[in-house]
Tab-separated table of C-alpha atoms in Angstrom:
chain	number	residue	atom	x	y	z
R	1	UNK	CA	38.160	-89.157	214.689
R	2	UNK	CA	38.365	-92.657	211.953
R	3	UNK	CA	38.871	-95.923	212.732
R	4	UNK	CA	41.755	-96.800	210.564
R	5	UNK	CA	41.368	-99.094	207.603
R	6	UNK	CA	43.413	-100.965	204.664
R	7	UNK	CA	44.412	-99.249	201.670
R	8	UNK	CA	42.537	-95.864	202.653
R	9	UNK	CA	44.024	-93.648	199.870
R	10	UNK	CA	41.461	-95.585	197.709
R	11	UNK	CA	39.052	-96.585	199.453
R	12	UNK	CA	38.030	-94.585	202.741
R	13	UNK	CA	36.287	-91.748	201.146
R	14	UNK	CA	35.711	-88.793	204.022
R	15	UNK	CA	35.176	-85.536	203.195
R	16	UNK	CA	35.070	-83.966	206.881
R	17	UNK	CA	38.081	-85.317	207.352
R	18	UNK	CA	39.214	-83.836	203.747
R	19	UNK	CA	38.392	-80.267	205.095
R	20	UNK	CA	40.274	-80.809	208.428
R	21	UNK	CA	43.587	-81.797	206.578
R	22	UNK	CA	42.926	-78.580	204.580
R	23	UNK	CA	42.317	-76.606	207.524
R	24	UNK	CA	46.008	-77.476	208.458
R	25	UNK	CA	47.767	-77.117	205.820
R	26	UNK	CA	47.841	-80.791	204.643
R	27	UNK	CA	46.297	-80.200	201.157
R	28	UNK	CA	48.159	-78.347	198.408
R	29	UNK	CA	51.346	-78.608	200.102
R	30	UNK	CA	53.691	-78.825	196.916
R	31	UNK	CA	51.240	-76.015	195.318
R	32	UNK	CA	52.419	-72.089	195.298
R	33	UNK	CA	51.212	-70.262	197.384
R	34	UNK	CA	49.390	-67.996	194.848
R	35	UNK	CA	47.443	-70.194	193.714
R	36	UNK	CA	45.924	-71.359	197.269
R	37	UNK	CA	48.284	-73.817	198.236
R	38	UNK	CA	51.163	-74.439	200.801
R	39	UNK	CA	54.313	-73.517	198.547
R	40	UNK	CA	56.218	-76.579	200.628
R	41	UNK	CA	58.829	-79.645	199.105
R	42	UNK	CA	58.147	-82.512	197.603
R	43	UNK	CA	59.698	-84.164	200.525
R	44	UNK	CA	57.390	-82.305	203.293
R	45	UNK	CA	54.335	-83.565	201.405
R	46	UNK	CA	56.034	-87.408	201.417
R	47	UNK	CA	56.574	-87.208	204.886
R	48	UNK	CA	52.823	-85.673	205.579
R	49	UNK	CA	51.514	-88.669	203.353
R	50	UNK	CA	53.886	-91.420	204.349
R	51	UNK	CA	52.364	-90.401	208.412
R	52	UNK	CA	48.958	-90.304	207.349
R	53	UNK	CA	48.866	-93.738	205.168
R	54	UNK	CA	50.476	-95.233	207.984
R	55	UNK	CA	47.981	-94.568	211.128
R	56	UNK	CA	45.467	-95.452	207.773
R	57	UNK	CA	43.814	-92.206	207.529
R	58	UNK	CA	40.451	-91.537	205.042
R	59	UNK	CA	42.876	-89.497	202.588
R	60	UNK	CA	41.080	-90.964	199.582
R	61	UNK	CA	38.539	-88.254	198.657
R	62	UNK	CA	41.847	-85.742	197.251
R	63	UNK	CA	44.529	-87.989	196.662
R	64	UNK	CA	44.666	-88.201	193.194
R	65	UNK	CA	44.127	-84.589	193.184
R	66	UNK	CA	47.313	-83.686	194.641
R	67	UNK	CA	49.201	-86.489	194.095
R	68	UNK	CA	48.811	-86.297	190.033
R	69	UNK	CA	46.408	-83.842	188.632
R	70	UNK	CA	48.093	-80.654	190.891
R	71	UNK	CA	51.908	-81.267	189.819
R	72	UNK	CA	50.417	-81.600	186.147
R	73	UNK	CA	48.434	-78.799	186.313
R	74	UNK	CA	51.640	-76.603	187.276
R	75	UNK	CA	53.944	-78.417	184.720
R	76	UNK	CA	51.828	-78.380	181.871
R	77	UNK	CA	48.887	-76.292	182.601
R	78	UNK	CA	47.861	-72.781	181.239
R	79	UNK	CA	47.472	-70.124	183.678
R	80	UNK	CA	44.400	-70.155	183.234
R	81	UNK	CA	43.452	-73.847	184.223
R	82	UNK	CA	46.258	-73.156	187.159
R	83	UNK	CA	43.942	-70.262	188.341
R	84	UNK	CA	40.738	-72.205	187.887
R	85	UNK	CA	41.250	-75.472	189.437
R	86	UNK	CA	44.983	-75.624	191.970
R	87	UNK	CA	42.794	-72.964	194.818
R	88	UNK	CA	40.261	-75.879	194.675
R	89	UNK	CA	42.357	-79.209	195.039
R	90	UNK	CA	44.472	-77.215	197.940
R	91	UNK	CA	41.016	-76.411	200.254
R	92	UNK	CA	39.585	-79.846	198.959
R	93	UNK	CA	36.494	-78.615	197.365
R	94	UNK	CA	37.306	-80.694	193.747
R	95	UNK	CA	38.334	-84.033	193.708
R	96	UNK	CA	40.208	-85.979	190.279
R	97	UNK	CA	40.437	-89.068	188.343
R	98	UNK	CA	42.743	-90.416	186.032
R	99	UNK	CA	41.140	-91.266	182.564
R	100	UNK	CA	44.336	-93.614	180.963
R	101	UNK	CA	43.517	-97.665	181.088
R	102	UNK	CA	40.424	-98.469	178.541
R	103	UNK	CA	39.001	-101.821	177.923
R	104	UNK	CA	41.423	-103.415	175.777
R	105	UNK	CA	45.189	-101.233	175.917
R	106	UNK	CA	45.273	-101.757	180.193
R	107	UNK	CA	49.170	-100.552	180.943
R	108	UNK	CA	49.951	-99.975	177.148
R	109	UNK	CA	48.888	-96.854	177.034
R	110	UNK	CA	50.257	-96.614	173.570
R	111	UNK	CA	47.381	-98.643	172.556
R	112	UNK	CA	44.355	-95.872	173.755
R	113	UNK	CA	41.479	-96.072	171.005
R	114	UNK	CA	39.796	-93.014	173.233
R	115	UNK	CA	39.600	-90.600	170.210
R	116	UNK	CA	40.080	-86.629	170.231
R	117	UNK	CA	38.493	-84.959	166.887
R	118	UNK	CA	39.384	-81.119	166.209
R	119	UNK	CA	36.075	-79.258	165.990
R	120	UNK	CA	35.085	-75.634	165.713
R	121	UNK	CA	36.388	-74.484	169.395
R	122	UNK	CA	37.671	-77.280	170.525
R	123	UNK	CA	37.795	-81.322	170.795
R	124	UNK	CA	35.045	-83.908	170.652
R	125	UNK	CA	36.553	-87.169	172.269
R	126	UNK	CA	34.785	-90.271	172.214
R	127	UNK	CA	35.999	-93.452	174.107
R	128	UNK	CA	35.413	-96.103	177.228
R	129	UNK	CA	38.246	-95.784	180.248
R	130	UNK	CA	37.636	-98.484	182.621
R	131	UNK	CA	39.435	-99.158	186.307
R	132	UNK	CA	39.047	-95.113	186.889
R	133	UNK	CA	38.830	-94.905	190.712
R	134	UNK	CA	36.728	-92.148	191.956
R	135	UNK	CA	35.426	-90.972	188.614
R	136	UNK	CA	31.903	-90.775	190.323
R	137	UNK	CA	32.646	-88.525	192.901
R	138	UNK	CA	35.478	-86.214	191.222
R	139	UNK	CA	34.649	-83.224	189.276
R	140	UNK	CA	37.239	-83.865	186.225
R	141	UNK	CA	39.863	-85.950	184.979
R	142	UNK	CA	42.536	-86.246	182.893
R	143	UNK	CA	41.818	-88.065	179.603
R	144	UNK	CA	44.424	-89.554	177.532
R	145	UNK	CA	43.354	-89.869	173.976
R	146	UNK	CA	44.407	-89.895	170.162
R	147	UNK	CA	44.458	-86.703	168.447
R	148	UNK	CA	46.018	-87.724	165.591
R	149	UNK	CA	46.025	-91.488	163.590
R	150	UNK	CA	48.323	-94.137	164.765
R	151	UNK	CA	51.596	-95.069	163.260
R	152	UNK	CA	52.790	-98.363	163.758
R	153	UNK	CA	56.459	-96.922	163.632
R	154	UNK	CA	55.785	-94.386	166.642
R	155	UNK	CA	53.184	-95.576	169.017
R	156	UNK	CA	53.880	-93.051	171.303
R	157	UNK	CA	53.274	-89.979	168.730
R	158	UNK	CA	49.603	-88.368	168.351
R	159	UNK	CA	48.149	-88.686	171.890
R	160	UNK	CA	47.225	-85.928	173.777
R	161	UNK	CA	45.662	-84.989	177.182
R	162	UNK	CA	42.337	-83.162	177.771
R	163	UNK	CA	40.981	-81.630	181.086
R	164	UNK	CA	37.562	-83.100	180.664
R	165	UNK	CA	34.699	-82.339	182.951
R	166	UNK	CA	32.936	-85.309	184.432
R	167	UNK	CA	29.252	-83.463	184.453
R	168	UNK	CA	29.832	-82.982	180.675
R	169	UNK	CA	26.937	-83.931	178.159
R	170	UNK	CA	28.373	-87.090	176.747
R	171	UNK	CA	30.002	-88.345	180.003
R	172	UNK	CA	28.360	-91.614	181.414
R	173	UNK	CA	29.695	-93.427	184.794
R	174	UNK	CA	29.308	-97.011	185.581
R	175	UNK	CA	30.423	-98.448	188.610
R	176	UNK	CA	32.592	-101.591	189.049
R	177	UNK	CA	32.258	-103.234	192.440
R	178	UNK	CA	34.574	-105.108	193.948
R	179	UNK	CA	34.485	-108.597	195.173
R	180	UNK	CA	33.450	-107.161	198.418
R	181	UNK	CA	30.545	-105.178	197.326
R	182	UNK	CA	32.280	-102.118	197.390
R	183	UNK	CA	31.902	-99.201	194.614
R	184	UNK	CA	36.067	-97.708	193.904
R	185	UNK	CA	36.765	-98.249	190.589
R	186	UNK	CA	34.487	-97.279	187.066
R	187	UNK	CA	34.076	-97.554	183.251
R	188	UNK	CA	33.793	-94.015	182.072
R	189	UNK	CA	32.557	-93.589	178.331
R	190	UNK	CA	33.105	-90.946	176.503
R	191	UNK	CA	30.553	-90.099	173.745
R	192	UNK	CA	31.650	-87.454	171.297
R	193	UNK	CA	32.204	-85.134	175.179
R	194	UNK	CA	32.883	-81.578	174.023
R	195	UNK	CA	36.284	-80.221	175.309
R	196	UNK	CA	36.879	-76.440	175.206
R	197	UNK	CA	40.430	-75.457	173.785
R	198	UNK	CA	40.425	-73.894	176.740
R	199	UNK	CA	41.082	-77.068	178.773
R	200	UNK	CA	43.832	-78.702	176.387
R	201	UNK	CA	46.028	-79.806	179.160
R	202	UNK	CA	49.666	-79.034	177.689
R	203	UNK	CA	50.379	-79.078	173.708
R	204	UNK	CA	48.271	-81.809	171.268
R	205	UNK	CA	50.485	-84.365	170.493
R	206	UNK	CA	52.541	-84.335	173.029
R	207	UNK	CA	50.508	-86.342	175.867
R	208	UNK	CA	52.804	-89.666	175.858
R	209	UNK	CA	55.311	-86.867	177.571
R	210	UNK	CA	53.371	-85.778	180.115
R	211	UNK	CA	51.634	-88.887	181.202
R	212	UNK	CA	55.230	-90.403	181.401
R	213	UNK	CA	55.786	-87.640	183.387
R	214	UNK	CA	52.653	-88.232	185.211
R	215	UNK	CA	52.870	-91.942	186.129
R	216	UNK	CA	56.020	-91.092	188.447
R	217	UNK	CA	53.889	-89.676	191.001
R	218	UNK	CA	51.848	-92.088	190.567
R	219	UNK	CA	54.056	-95.192	190.552
R	220	UNK	CA	56.327	-93.856	193.372
R	221	UNK	CA	54.181	-92.597	196.564
R	222	UNK	CA	54.106	-93.854	199.714
R	223	UNK	CA	50.836	-95.583	198.803
R	224	UNK	CA	52.853	-98.318	196.678
R	225	UNK	CA	54.338	-99.674	199.812
R	226	UNK	CA	51.902	-98.358	202.800
R	227	UNK	CA	48.207	-99.748	201.607
R	228	UNK	CA	48.359	-102.319	204.249
R	229	UNK	CA	50.789	-101.080	206.863
R	230	UNK	CA	47.893	-100.969	209.036
R	231	UNK	CA	47.786	-104.969	209.215
R	232	UNK	CA	51.472	-104.696	210.091
R	233	UNK	CA	51.356	-102.816	213.020
R	234	UNK	CA	48.278	-104.141	214.484
R	235	UNK	CA	50.077	-107.765	214.359
R	236	UNK	CA	52.839	-106.391	215.525
R	237	UNK	CA	50.586	-104.863	218.887
R	238	UNK	CA	49.166	-108.759	219.322
R	239	UNK	CA	52.376	-109.907	219.335
R	240	UNK	CA	53.793	-107.185	221.731
R	241	UNK	CA	50.418	-108.082	223.788
R	242	UNK	CA	51.258	-111.448	223.658
R	243	UNK	CA	48.286	-112.783	221.449
R	244	UNK	CA	50.296	-113.971	218.705
R	245	UNK	CA	53.967	-116.055	218.456
R	246	UNK	CA	56.878	-113.375	217.718
R	247	UNK	CA	57.857	-114.422	213.912
R	248	UNK	CA	60.817	-113.570	212.170
R	249	UNK	CA	58.897	-112.712	209.007
R	250	UNK	CA	57.030	-109.967	210.737
R	251	UNK	CA	60.438	-108.354	211.262
R	252	UNK	CA	62.386	-109.289	207.659
R	253	UNK	CA	58.445	-107.504	206.424
R	254	UNK	CA	59.200	-104.583	208.967
R	255	UNK	CA	62.778	-104.057	207.364
R	256	UNK	CA	61.237	-104.352	203.620
R	257	UNK	CA	59.086	-101.287	204.225
R	258	UNK	CA	61.960	-99.270	205.795
R	259	UNK	CA	63.997	-100.172	203.339
R	260	UNK	CA	61.182	-98.760	200.466
R	261	UNK	CA	60.053	-96.058	202.563
R	262	UNK	CA	64.542	-94.883	201.593
R	263	UNK	CA	64.316	-96.137	197.953
R	264	UNK	CA	60.493	-93.739	197.743
R	265	UNK	CA	62.201	-90.808	199.500
R	266	UNK	CA	64.669	-90.755	196.489
R	267	UNK	CA	62.010	-90.901	194.104
R	268	UNK	CA	60.669	-87.746	195.673
R	269	UNK	CA	63.421	-86.198	195.627
R	270	UNK	CA	64.411	-86.554	191.949
R	271	UNK	CA	60.625	-85.513	191.416
R	272	UNK	CA	61.247	-82.349	193.545
R	273	UNK	CA	64.230	-81.729	191.242
R	274	UNK	CA	62.671	-82.185	188.026
R	275	UNK	CA	64.974	-85.522	187.332
R	276	UNK	CA	63.644	-88.042	184.980
R	277	UNK	CA	62.182	-90.815	187.797
R	278	UNK	CA	60.193	-93.347	185.248
R	279	UNK	CA	63.109	-96.175	186.183
R	280	UNK	CA	62.623	-96.074	190.564
R	281	UNK	CA	59.154	-95.217	190.278
R	282	UNK	CA	58.686	-98.330	188.586
R	283	UNK	CA	60.794	-100.282	190.999
R	284	UNK	CA	59.595	-98.788	193.850
R	285	UNK	CA	55.739	-99.647	192.680
R	286	UNK	CA	56.622	-103.112	191.824
R	287	UNK	CA	58.710	-103.997	194.558
R	288	UNK	CA	56.325	-102.243	196.785
R	289	UNK	CA	53.212	-103.586	195.863
R	290	UNK	CA	54.378	-107.049	196.505
R	291	UNK	CA	55.066	-105.996	199.963
R	292	UNK	CA	51.929	-105.263	200.638
R	293	UNK	CA	50.273	-108.223	199.306
R	294	UNK	CA	53.157	-110.330	201.388
R	295	UNK	CA	51.998	-108.480	204.672
R	296	UNK	CA	48.563	-109.378	204.163
R	297	UNK	CA	49.283	-112.820	202.856
R	298	UNK	CA	51.317	-113.454	205.957
R	299	UNK	CA	49.422	-112.016	208.676
R	300	UNK	CA	46.265	-113.901	207.362
R	301	UNK	CA	48.587	-117.017	207.508
R	302	UNK	CA	49.953	-116.304	211.438
R	303	UNK	CA	46.524	-114.901	212.563
R	304	UNK	CA	43.796	-117.503	211.158
R	305	UNK	CA	40.695	-116.575	212.858
R	306	UNK	CA	41.354	-113.822	215.155
R	307	UNK	CA	40.111	-114.051	218.525
R	308	UNK	CA	36.751	-113.320	219.150
R	309	UNK	CA	35.961	-109.573	220.625
R	310	UNK	CA	39.077	-108.307	218.557
R	311	UNK	CA	36.704	-107.305	215.181
R	312	UNK	CA	38.724	-104.339	214.155
R	313	UNK	CA	42.147	-106.497	213.772
R	314	UNK	CA	40.018	-109.323	212.002
R	315	UNK	CA	38.565	-106.322	209.782
R	316	UNK	CA	41.969	-105.035	208.806
R	317	UNK	CA	43.022	-108.580	207.558
R	318	UNK	CA	39.774	-109.269	205.432
R	319	UNK	CA	40.019	-106.198	204.126
R	320	UNK	CA	43.927	-106.364	203.390
R	321	UNK	CA	43.261	-110.054	201.747
R	322	UNK	CA	40.273	-108.607	199.349
R	323	UNK	CA	41.955	-105.518	198.209
R	324	UNK	CA	45.558	-107.533	197.304
R	325	UNK	CA	44.886	-108.918	194.379
R	326	UNK	CA	44.310	-105.220	192.834
R	327	UNK	CA	47.566	-104.318	194.271
R	328	UNK	CA	49.936	-105.056	191.576
R	329	UNK	CA	47.506	-104.105	188.641
R	330	UNK	CA	46.656	-100.733	189.537
R	331	UNK	CA	49.245	-97.645	188.157
R	332	UNK	CA	50.102	-100.358	185.696
R	333	UNK	CA	50.742	-103.940	186.141
R	334	UNK	CA	53.906	-105.544	187.012
R	335	UNK	CA	54.229	-107.503	184.205
R	336	UNK	CA	54.490	-104.198	181.725
R	337	UNK	CA	56.566	-102.669	184.746
R	338	UNK	CA	59.523	-104.988	184.593
R	339	UNK	CA	59.843	-104.059	180.976
R	340	UNK	CA	60.036	-100.810	181.674
R	341	UNK	CA	62.385	-101.314	184.426
R	342	UNK	CA	64.688	-103.778	181.620
R	343	UNK	CA	64.907	-101.077	179.335
R	344	UNK	CA	65.364	-98.229	181.294
R	345	UNK	CA	68.579	-100.705	182.945
R	346	UNK	CA	69.532	-101.198	179.200
R	347	UNK	CA	68.921	-104.749	179.026
R	348	UNK	CA	66.013	-104.668	176.305
């Protein structure tokens, strides 16, 4: 049992629920059976993920691992890496984080300053990653680092990805607390962390290509428009029970969410085929995260101070308003993604 929440793919970390998901085959759904997964399609995973988010289930513990780490390992990992990490993702035994954003780069990933220096048997990684969700509970993360000097004419060249075990010497994780005092994000400091050659993800120098593919998974899933769905559902129940007056704007947000469902589903199908989904994923992210915030704002406006005794409804509304500022920032800001969309449409 669980109490429905808001933004639960980020904020609700429940190892027991994670184990229950794994036992039902709801983790590692797209991981092949030979690596401990279910061998199912991206669309089947989409359906399960959307339903879990719709009821506000506590799914944060394996969200990044299942959404991004597993597809990246399948696409770019060595056979040894797949055998080492994929079974643990499918059983919920290892959680992952993603090390992309930095203090002075934000969504402009081509400007990362984390450096990877070649040494005997591997690489030394030095730099700082910022806003890394779940790093304090994760066992590993993908770190994007510059493995060759910056070429101003080709800013995306010379980037590589590394699998960093977060208990390695030289790794320091500092909490970043939200306005509510919650701890979901982190600053991860890498001080000459040694990464052996067998933990290089993909090919040296092809990090940008890999990250672009990875971001398609991060930006297009149902979590990009379902984070506040539990508030919308609760408000609909309040209206049905006569505790709140009907308002056409609630219906409009339901319709918008339904449209985003179809858009996100189409991107999931494209990713399953191996198609380039950067444009579609960016559109879903921009429109979806705005919708999440609009839901929180409208319900707060309509409900005001929820009636005494309905503590859960009040908590959902408060949580949505508190989480709202981060919706359009994480996974790439809306400003950056509008540029991606413009380029994809040939407008710049």
